[in-house]
XYZ file of C-alpha atoms in Angstrom:
473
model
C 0.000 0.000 0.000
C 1.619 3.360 -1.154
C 0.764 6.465 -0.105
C 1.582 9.895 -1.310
C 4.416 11.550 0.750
C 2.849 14.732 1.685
C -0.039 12.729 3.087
C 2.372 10.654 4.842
C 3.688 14.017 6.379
C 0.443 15.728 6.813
C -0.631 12.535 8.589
C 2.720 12.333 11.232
C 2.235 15.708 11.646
C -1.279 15.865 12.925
C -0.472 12.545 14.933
C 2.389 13.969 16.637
C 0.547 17.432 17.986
C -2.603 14.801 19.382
C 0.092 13.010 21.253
C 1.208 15.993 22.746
C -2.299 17.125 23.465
C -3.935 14.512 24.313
C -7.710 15.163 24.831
C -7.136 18.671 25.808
C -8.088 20.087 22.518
C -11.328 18.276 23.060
C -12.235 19.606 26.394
C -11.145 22.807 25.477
C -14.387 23.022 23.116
C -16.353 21.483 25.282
C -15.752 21.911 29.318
C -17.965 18.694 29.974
C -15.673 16.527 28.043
C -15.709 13.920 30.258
C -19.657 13.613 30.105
C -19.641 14.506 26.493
C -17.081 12.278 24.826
C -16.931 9.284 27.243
C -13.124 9.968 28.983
C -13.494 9.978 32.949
C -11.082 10.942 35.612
C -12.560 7.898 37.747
C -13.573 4.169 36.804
C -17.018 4.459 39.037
C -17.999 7.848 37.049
C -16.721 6.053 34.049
C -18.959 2.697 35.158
C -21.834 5.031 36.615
C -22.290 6.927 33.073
C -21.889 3.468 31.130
C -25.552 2.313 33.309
C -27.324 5.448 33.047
C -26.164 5.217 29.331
C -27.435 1.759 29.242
C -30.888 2.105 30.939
C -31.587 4.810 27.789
C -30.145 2.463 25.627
C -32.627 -0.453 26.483
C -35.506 1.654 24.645
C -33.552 2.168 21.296
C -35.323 -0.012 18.113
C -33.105 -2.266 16.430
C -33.027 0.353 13.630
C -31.092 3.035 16.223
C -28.668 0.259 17.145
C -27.764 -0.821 13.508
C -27.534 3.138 12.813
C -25.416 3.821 15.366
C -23.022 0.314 14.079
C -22.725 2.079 10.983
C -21.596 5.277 12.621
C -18.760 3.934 14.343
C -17.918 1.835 10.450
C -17.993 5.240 8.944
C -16.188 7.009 11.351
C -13.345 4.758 11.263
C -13.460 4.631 7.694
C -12.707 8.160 7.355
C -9.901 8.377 5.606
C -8.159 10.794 8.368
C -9.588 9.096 11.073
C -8.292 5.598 9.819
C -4.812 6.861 9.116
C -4.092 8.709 12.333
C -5.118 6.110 14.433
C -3.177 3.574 12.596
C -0.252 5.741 12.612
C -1.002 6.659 15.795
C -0.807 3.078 17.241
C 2.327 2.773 16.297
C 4.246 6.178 17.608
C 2.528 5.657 21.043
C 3.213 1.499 21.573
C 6.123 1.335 19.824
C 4.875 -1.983 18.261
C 3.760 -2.652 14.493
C 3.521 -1.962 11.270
C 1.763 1.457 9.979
C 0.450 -0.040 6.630
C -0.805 -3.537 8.462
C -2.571 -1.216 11.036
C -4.290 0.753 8.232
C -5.744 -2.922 6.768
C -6.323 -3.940 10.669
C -8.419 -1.170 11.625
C -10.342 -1.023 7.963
C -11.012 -4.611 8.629
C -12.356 -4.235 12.172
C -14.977 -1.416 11.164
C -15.734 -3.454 7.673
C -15.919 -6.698 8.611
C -17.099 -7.172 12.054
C -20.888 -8.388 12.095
C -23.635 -6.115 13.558
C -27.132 -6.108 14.573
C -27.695 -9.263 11.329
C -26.046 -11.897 14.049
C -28.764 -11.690 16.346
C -30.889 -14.130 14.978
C -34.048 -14.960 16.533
C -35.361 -18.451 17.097
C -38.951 -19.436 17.020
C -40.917 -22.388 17.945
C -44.742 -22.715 17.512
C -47.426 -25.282 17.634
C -50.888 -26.372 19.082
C -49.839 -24.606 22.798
C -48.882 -20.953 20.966
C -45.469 -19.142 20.168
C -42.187 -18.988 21.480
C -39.494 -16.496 20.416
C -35.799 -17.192 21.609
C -34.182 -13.761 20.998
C -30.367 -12.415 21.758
C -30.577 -9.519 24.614
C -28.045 -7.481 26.282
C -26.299 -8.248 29.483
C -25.665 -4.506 30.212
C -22.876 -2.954 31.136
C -19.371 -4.949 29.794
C -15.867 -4.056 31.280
C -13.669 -4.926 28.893
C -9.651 -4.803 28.548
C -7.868 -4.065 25.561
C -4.158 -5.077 25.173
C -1.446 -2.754 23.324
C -0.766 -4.854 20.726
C -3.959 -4.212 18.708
C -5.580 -1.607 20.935
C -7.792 0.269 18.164
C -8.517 -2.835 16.708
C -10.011 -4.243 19.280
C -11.865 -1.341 20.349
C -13.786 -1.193 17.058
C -14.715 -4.611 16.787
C -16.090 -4.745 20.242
C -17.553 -1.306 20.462
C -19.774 -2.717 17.035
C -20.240 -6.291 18.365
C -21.256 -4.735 21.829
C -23.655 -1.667 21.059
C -25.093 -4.482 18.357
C -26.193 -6.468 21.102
C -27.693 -3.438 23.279
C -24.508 -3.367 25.632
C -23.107 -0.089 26.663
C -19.297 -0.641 27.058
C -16.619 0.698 29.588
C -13.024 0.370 28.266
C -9.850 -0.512 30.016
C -7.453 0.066 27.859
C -3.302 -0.779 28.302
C -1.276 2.428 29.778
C 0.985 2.182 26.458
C -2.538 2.810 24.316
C -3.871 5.303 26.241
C -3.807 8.619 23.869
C -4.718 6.376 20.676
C -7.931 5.227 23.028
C -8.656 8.309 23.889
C -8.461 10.028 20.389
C -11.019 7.142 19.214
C -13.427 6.787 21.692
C -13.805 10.853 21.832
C -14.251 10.271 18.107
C -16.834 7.389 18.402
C -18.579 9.513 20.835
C -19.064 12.572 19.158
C -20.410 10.941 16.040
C -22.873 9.000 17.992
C -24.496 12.008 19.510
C -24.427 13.611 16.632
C -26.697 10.750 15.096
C -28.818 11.022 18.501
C -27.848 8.438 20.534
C -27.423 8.254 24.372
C -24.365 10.127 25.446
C -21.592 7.243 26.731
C -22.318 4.206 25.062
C -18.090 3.930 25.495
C -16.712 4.908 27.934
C -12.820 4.881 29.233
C -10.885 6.161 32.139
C -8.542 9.331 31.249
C -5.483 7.644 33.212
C -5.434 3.596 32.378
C -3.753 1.654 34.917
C -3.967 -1.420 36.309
C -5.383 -0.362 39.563
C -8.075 0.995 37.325
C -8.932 -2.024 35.612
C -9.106 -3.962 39.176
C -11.838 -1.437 40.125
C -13.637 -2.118 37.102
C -13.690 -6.099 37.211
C -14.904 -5.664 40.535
C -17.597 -2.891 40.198
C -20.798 -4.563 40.727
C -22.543 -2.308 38.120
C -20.401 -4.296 35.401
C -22.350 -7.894 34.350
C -19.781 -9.304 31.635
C -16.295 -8.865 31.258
C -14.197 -9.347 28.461
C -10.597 -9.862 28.621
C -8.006 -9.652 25.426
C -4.566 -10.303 26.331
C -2.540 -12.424 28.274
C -2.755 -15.755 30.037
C -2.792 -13.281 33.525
C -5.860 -11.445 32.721
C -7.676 -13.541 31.259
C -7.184 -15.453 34.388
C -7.819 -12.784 36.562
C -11.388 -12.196 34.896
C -12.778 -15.826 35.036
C -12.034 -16.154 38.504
C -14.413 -13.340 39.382
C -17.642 -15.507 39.477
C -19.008 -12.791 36.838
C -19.524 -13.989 33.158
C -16.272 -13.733 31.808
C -15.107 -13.583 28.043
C -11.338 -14.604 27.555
C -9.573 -13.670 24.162
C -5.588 -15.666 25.481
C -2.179 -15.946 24.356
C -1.595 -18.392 21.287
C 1.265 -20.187 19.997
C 0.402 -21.009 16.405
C 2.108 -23.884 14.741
C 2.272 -24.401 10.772
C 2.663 -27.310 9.431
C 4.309 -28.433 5.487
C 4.123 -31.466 4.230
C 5.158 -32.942 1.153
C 2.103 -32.760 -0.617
C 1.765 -29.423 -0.096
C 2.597 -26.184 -2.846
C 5.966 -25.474 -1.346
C 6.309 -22.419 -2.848
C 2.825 -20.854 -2.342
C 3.596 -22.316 1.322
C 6.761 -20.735 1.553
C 5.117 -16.732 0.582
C 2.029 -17.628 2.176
C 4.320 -18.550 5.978
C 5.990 -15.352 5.427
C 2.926 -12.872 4.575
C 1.275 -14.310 7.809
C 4.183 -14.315 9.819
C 5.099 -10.838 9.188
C 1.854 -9.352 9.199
C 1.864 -6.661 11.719
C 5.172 -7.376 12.937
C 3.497 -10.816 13.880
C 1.977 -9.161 16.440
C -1.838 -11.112 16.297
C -2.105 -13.726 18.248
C -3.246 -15.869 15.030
C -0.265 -15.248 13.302
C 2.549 -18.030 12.468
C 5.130 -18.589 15.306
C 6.973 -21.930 14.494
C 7.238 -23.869 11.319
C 7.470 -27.915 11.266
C 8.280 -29.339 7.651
C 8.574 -32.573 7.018
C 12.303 -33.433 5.943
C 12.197 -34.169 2.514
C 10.999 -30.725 1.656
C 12.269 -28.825 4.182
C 14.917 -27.429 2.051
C 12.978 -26.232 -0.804
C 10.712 -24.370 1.720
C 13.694 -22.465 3.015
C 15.066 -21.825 -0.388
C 11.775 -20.687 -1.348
C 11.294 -18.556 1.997
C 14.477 -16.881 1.730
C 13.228 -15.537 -1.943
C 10.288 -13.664 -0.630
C 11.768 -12.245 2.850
C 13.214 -14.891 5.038
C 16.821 -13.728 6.492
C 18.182 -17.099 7.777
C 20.123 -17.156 10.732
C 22.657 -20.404 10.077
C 25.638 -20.071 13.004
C 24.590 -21.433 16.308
C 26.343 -18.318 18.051
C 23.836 -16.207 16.326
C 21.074 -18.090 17.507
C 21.765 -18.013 20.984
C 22.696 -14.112 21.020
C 19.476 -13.543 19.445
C 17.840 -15.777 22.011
C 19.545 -13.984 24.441
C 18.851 -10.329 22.881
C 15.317 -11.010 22.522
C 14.244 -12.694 26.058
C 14.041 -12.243 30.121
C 15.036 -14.040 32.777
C 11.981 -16.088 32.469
C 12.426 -17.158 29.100
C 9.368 -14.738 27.839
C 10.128 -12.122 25.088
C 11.414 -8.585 25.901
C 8.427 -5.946 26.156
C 11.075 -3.641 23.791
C 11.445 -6.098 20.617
C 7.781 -7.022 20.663
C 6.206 -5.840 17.494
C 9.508 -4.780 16.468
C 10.565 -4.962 12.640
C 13.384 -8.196 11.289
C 15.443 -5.481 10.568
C 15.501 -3.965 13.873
C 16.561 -6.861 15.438
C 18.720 -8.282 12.813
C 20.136 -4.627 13.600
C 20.464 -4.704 17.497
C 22.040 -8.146 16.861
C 24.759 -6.370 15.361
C 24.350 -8.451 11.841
C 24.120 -6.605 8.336
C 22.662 -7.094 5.387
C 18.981 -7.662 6.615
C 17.399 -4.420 5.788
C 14.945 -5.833 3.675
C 14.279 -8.741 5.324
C 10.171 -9.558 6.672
C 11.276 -12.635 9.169
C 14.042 -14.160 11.232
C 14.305 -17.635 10.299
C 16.769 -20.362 11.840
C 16.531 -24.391 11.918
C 16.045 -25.298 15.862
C 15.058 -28.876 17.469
C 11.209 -29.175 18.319
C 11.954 -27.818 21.800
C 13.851 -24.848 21.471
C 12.676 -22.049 23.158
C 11.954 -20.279 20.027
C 9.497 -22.842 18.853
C 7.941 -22.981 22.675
C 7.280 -19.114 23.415
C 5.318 -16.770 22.066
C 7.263 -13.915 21.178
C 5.174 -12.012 18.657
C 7.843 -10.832 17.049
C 9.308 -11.861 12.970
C 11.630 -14.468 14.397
C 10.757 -17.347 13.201
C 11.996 -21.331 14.236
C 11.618 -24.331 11.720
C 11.455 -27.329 12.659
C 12.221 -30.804 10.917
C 9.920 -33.962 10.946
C 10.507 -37.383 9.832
C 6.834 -37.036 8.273
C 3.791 -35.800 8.012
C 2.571 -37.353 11.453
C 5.579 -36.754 13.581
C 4.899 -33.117 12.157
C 1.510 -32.804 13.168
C 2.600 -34.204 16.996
C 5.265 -31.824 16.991
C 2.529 -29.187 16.350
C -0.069 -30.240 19.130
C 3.229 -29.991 21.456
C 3.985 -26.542 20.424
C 0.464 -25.149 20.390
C 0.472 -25.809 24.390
C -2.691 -26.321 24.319
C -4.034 -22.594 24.039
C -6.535 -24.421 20.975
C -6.164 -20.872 19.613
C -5.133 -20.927 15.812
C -2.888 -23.730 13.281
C -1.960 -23.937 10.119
C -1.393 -26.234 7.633
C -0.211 -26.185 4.024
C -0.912 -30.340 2.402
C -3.129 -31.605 -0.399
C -4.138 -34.664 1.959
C -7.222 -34.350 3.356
C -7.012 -37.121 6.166
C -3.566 -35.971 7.285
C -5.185 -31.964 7.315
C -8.721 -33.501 8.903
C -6.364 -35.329 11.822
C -4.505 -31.706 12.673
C -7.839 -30.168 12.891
C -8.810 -32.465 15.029
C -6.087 -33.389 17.322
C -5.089 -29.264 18.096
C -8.785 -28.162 18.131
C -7.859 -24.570 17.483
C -10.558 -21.979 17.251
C -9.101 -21.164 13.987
C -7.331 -23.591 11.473
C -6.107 -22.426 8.275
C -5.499 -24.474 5.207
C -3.065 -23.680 2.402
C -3.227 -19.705 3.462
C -1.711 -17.218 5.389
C -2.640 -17.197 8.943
C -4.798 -14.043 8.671
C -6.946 -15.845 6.347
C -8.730 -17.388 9.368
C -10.362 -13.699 10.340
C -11.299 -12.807 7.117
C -8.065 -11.208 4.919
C -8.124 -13.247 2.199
C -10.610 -15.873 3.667
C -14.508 -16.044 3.898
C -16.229 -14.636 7.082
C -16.643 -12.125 9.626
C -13.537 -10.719 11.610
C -12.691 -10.180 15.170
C -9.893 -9.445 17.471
C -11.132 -10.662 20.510
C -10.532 -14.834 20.080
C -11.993 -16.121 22.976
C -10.240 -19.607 23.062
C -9.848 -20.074 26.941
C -13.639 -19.251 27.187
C -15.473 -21.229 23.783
C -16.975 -18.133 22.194
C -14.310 -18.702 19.247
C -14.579 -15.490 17.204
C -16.737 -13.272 18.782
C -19.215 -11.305 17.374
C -22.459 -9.657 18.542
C -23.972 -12.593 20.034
C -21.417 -13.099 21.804
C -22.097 -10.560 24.401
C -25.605 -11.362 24.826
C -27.981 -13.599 26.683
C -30.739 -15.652 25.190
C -33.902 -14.990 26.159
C -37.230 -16.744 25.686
C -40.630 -15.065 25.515
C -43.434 -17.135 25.457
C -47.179 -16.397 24.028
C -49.425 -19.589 25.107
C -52.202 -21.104 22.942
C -52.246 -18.244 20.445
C -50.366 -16.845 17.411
C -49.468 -19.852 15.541
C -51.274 -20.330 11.958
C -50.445 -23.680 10.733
């Protein structure tokens, strides 16, 4: 995607005097701001406005709600809009790719179903009618990580207001002026097409004391977690209904039935998408030996800089993780050349992935790093492969890949990882709709069985019964 330098320019420059104002410039035409454009100085005024917001919300038609859906989709869409927060994103958490944000965030407000997935059910018959319909739950708390923090906003803020939910935000500390630029953008368009002031809501300092005293309010019914293993944790121990979008560790698996070179570009598009920041994206490769060769070969022609000298391995190893063996907040999200740069090795300034040989249990292959580094691994065959896989994928059952023409050896992957998503022959970001049929998302709730959620998702089914009347047949 090219754009024209001046825009480029224009764009930074606009981005870079928000950042230094924040949401002053806001509140400066507007001394209410906080009550106006949904940014609090406490989580309980925050939580407080999302109810009343919600109780006036409860009496909109299903044509308000889909109206106010397509506000936030053309709001996004905006052509400003979409490239300062995308740019945006990136200056303020230091993680990702401008261009891949622009397709993230377009995706989110195109893509992500609406007021359509709440299908009602109906039964009828000699004792009358019953209607099974999708209703709100109220008010959701829900955390949004840094990694894809305007992302995520958009798809829940539509999935959420689809299903009659009013929605208070938590966002991450390292997204907080990019949050607050959007949801004081949301806002203001909402009112402007008459609906209840606050539908989303954040707090105007995120922290994680804040986010505590939202998972605990007792004026929040549902909360929805995207992130780590740790808060996802934290919010399905709370007895509340809890949504939990984890930590993955997707394998991809070659065989030698598979197009090896469409496997090859297909590894690296996914893998470097974003600075393999989603949580869908590839993170280890096992290829059966007999064509593991041609699929490095063929990697290396499209991107892959291939890290050969054990000495290298280990000081990137070393460069790139803690004490605890997880990755290094400062290289997540970070470019191949920027590490291939703090590693001190040249000649990888065009380079879209890391890639090295390692044994199945390298620490490489066992981490998530979400970063372009990525392990291969060899496998006598196709089966060996596919165990190799189920090891790596820890169990999170969050997203695989595989790239064969043999249906019983792809059926047997699908069913022995059980991954929310599993993509066959195609990047990994074919599985939320780039490239791939159906609706997107970037809230995967894995830990918690909603899969990709949409609209629905956040809602309780109801059941409304009319006895002995109102059926024809």
């Amino acid at each position: 995607m090219k754009l024209d330098d001046k825009l480029i320019e224009q764009v930074a420059r606009l981005v870079m005097e928000e950042m230094k104002s924040g949401s002053a410039a806001a509140c400066e035409e507007n001394e209410t701001c906080g009550d106006s454009y949904g940014i609090f100085d406490s989580m309980d005024d925050a939580v407080q406005a999302s109810e009343a917001a919600q109780r006036k919300y409860l009496f909109s038609t299903m044509e308000d709600r889909q109206k106010y859906v397509d506000v936030i989709r053309q709001t996004v869409l905006e052509p400003e809009m979409l490239q300062k927060i995308s740019r945006m994103a990136v200056e303020e958490t230091g993680m990702g790719n401008y261009e891949h944000k622009l397709i993230k965030n377009r995706l989110a407000a195109e893509k992500s179903p609406g007021t359509e997935d709440l299908v009602t059910e109906a039964m009828t018959g000699d004792r009358g009618l019953t209607l099974v319909e999708y209703c709100p739950f109220g008010v959701i708390g829900a955390v949004t990580p840094a990694t894809n923090p305007t992302e995520t906003i958009i798809c829940n803020s539509i999935a959420m207001l689809a299903g009659g939910n009013t929605v208070v935000f938590s966002p991450h500390p390292r997204a907080k002026n990019v949050t607050h630029v959007l949801v004081t953008a949301l806002n203001q368009a909402l009112e402007k097409a008459g609906a209840p002031a606050n539908l989303i809501v954040t707090v105007r300092e995120p922290s994680v004391e804040n986010t505590n005293l939202m998972i605990k309010h007792p004026k929040i019914r549902v909360l929805v977690a995207t992130g780590g293993p740790g808060i996802v944790k934290m919010v399905m121990s709370t007895g509340k209904k809890a949504i939990g979008a984890g930590a993955g560790n997707p394998p991809v698996v070659v065989d030698e039935t598979a197009d090896i070179e469409k496997a090859a570009k297909d590894i690296v598009d996914g893998c470097s998408f974003d600075n393999n920041l989603p949580c869908i994206a590839e993170k280890e490769v096992i290829a059966v030996d007999t064509i593991a060769d041609c699929l490095i070969w063929h990697m290396k022609r499209v991107g892959a800089f291939e890290l050969k000298e054990e000495s290298a391995i280990s000081r990137l190893l070393q460069l790139v993780t803690n004490e605890k063996g997880g990755p290094k907040v400062e290289f997540v999200g970070k470019s191949a050349p920027y590490i291939l740069n703090k590693l001190g090795i040249s000649g990888g300034e065009n380079a879209r992935v890391i890639l090295m040989e390692t044994q199945k249990d390298h620490p490489f292959v066992m981490e998530e790093l979400m970063m372009p580094i990525l392990p291969i691994v060899r496998a006598e065959n196709v089966d060996e492969a596919i165990e190799i896989a189920l090891v790596a994928e820890r169990g999170n059952r969050h997203t695989a890949m595989m790239h064969s023409k043999n249906v019983d050896k792809l059926t047997k992957m699908a069913k022995l990882l059980q991954t929310t998503i599993f993509v066959k022959n195609a990047p990994s970001y074919a599985g939320i709709g780039v490239g791939g049929e159906g609706c997107t998302t970037f809230t995967i709730a894995g830990p918690t069985g909603e899969g990709l959620t949409t609209a629905r998702s956040f809602c309780r089914k109801r059941r409304c019964v009319m006895s002995d009347a109102l059926h024809i047949r």
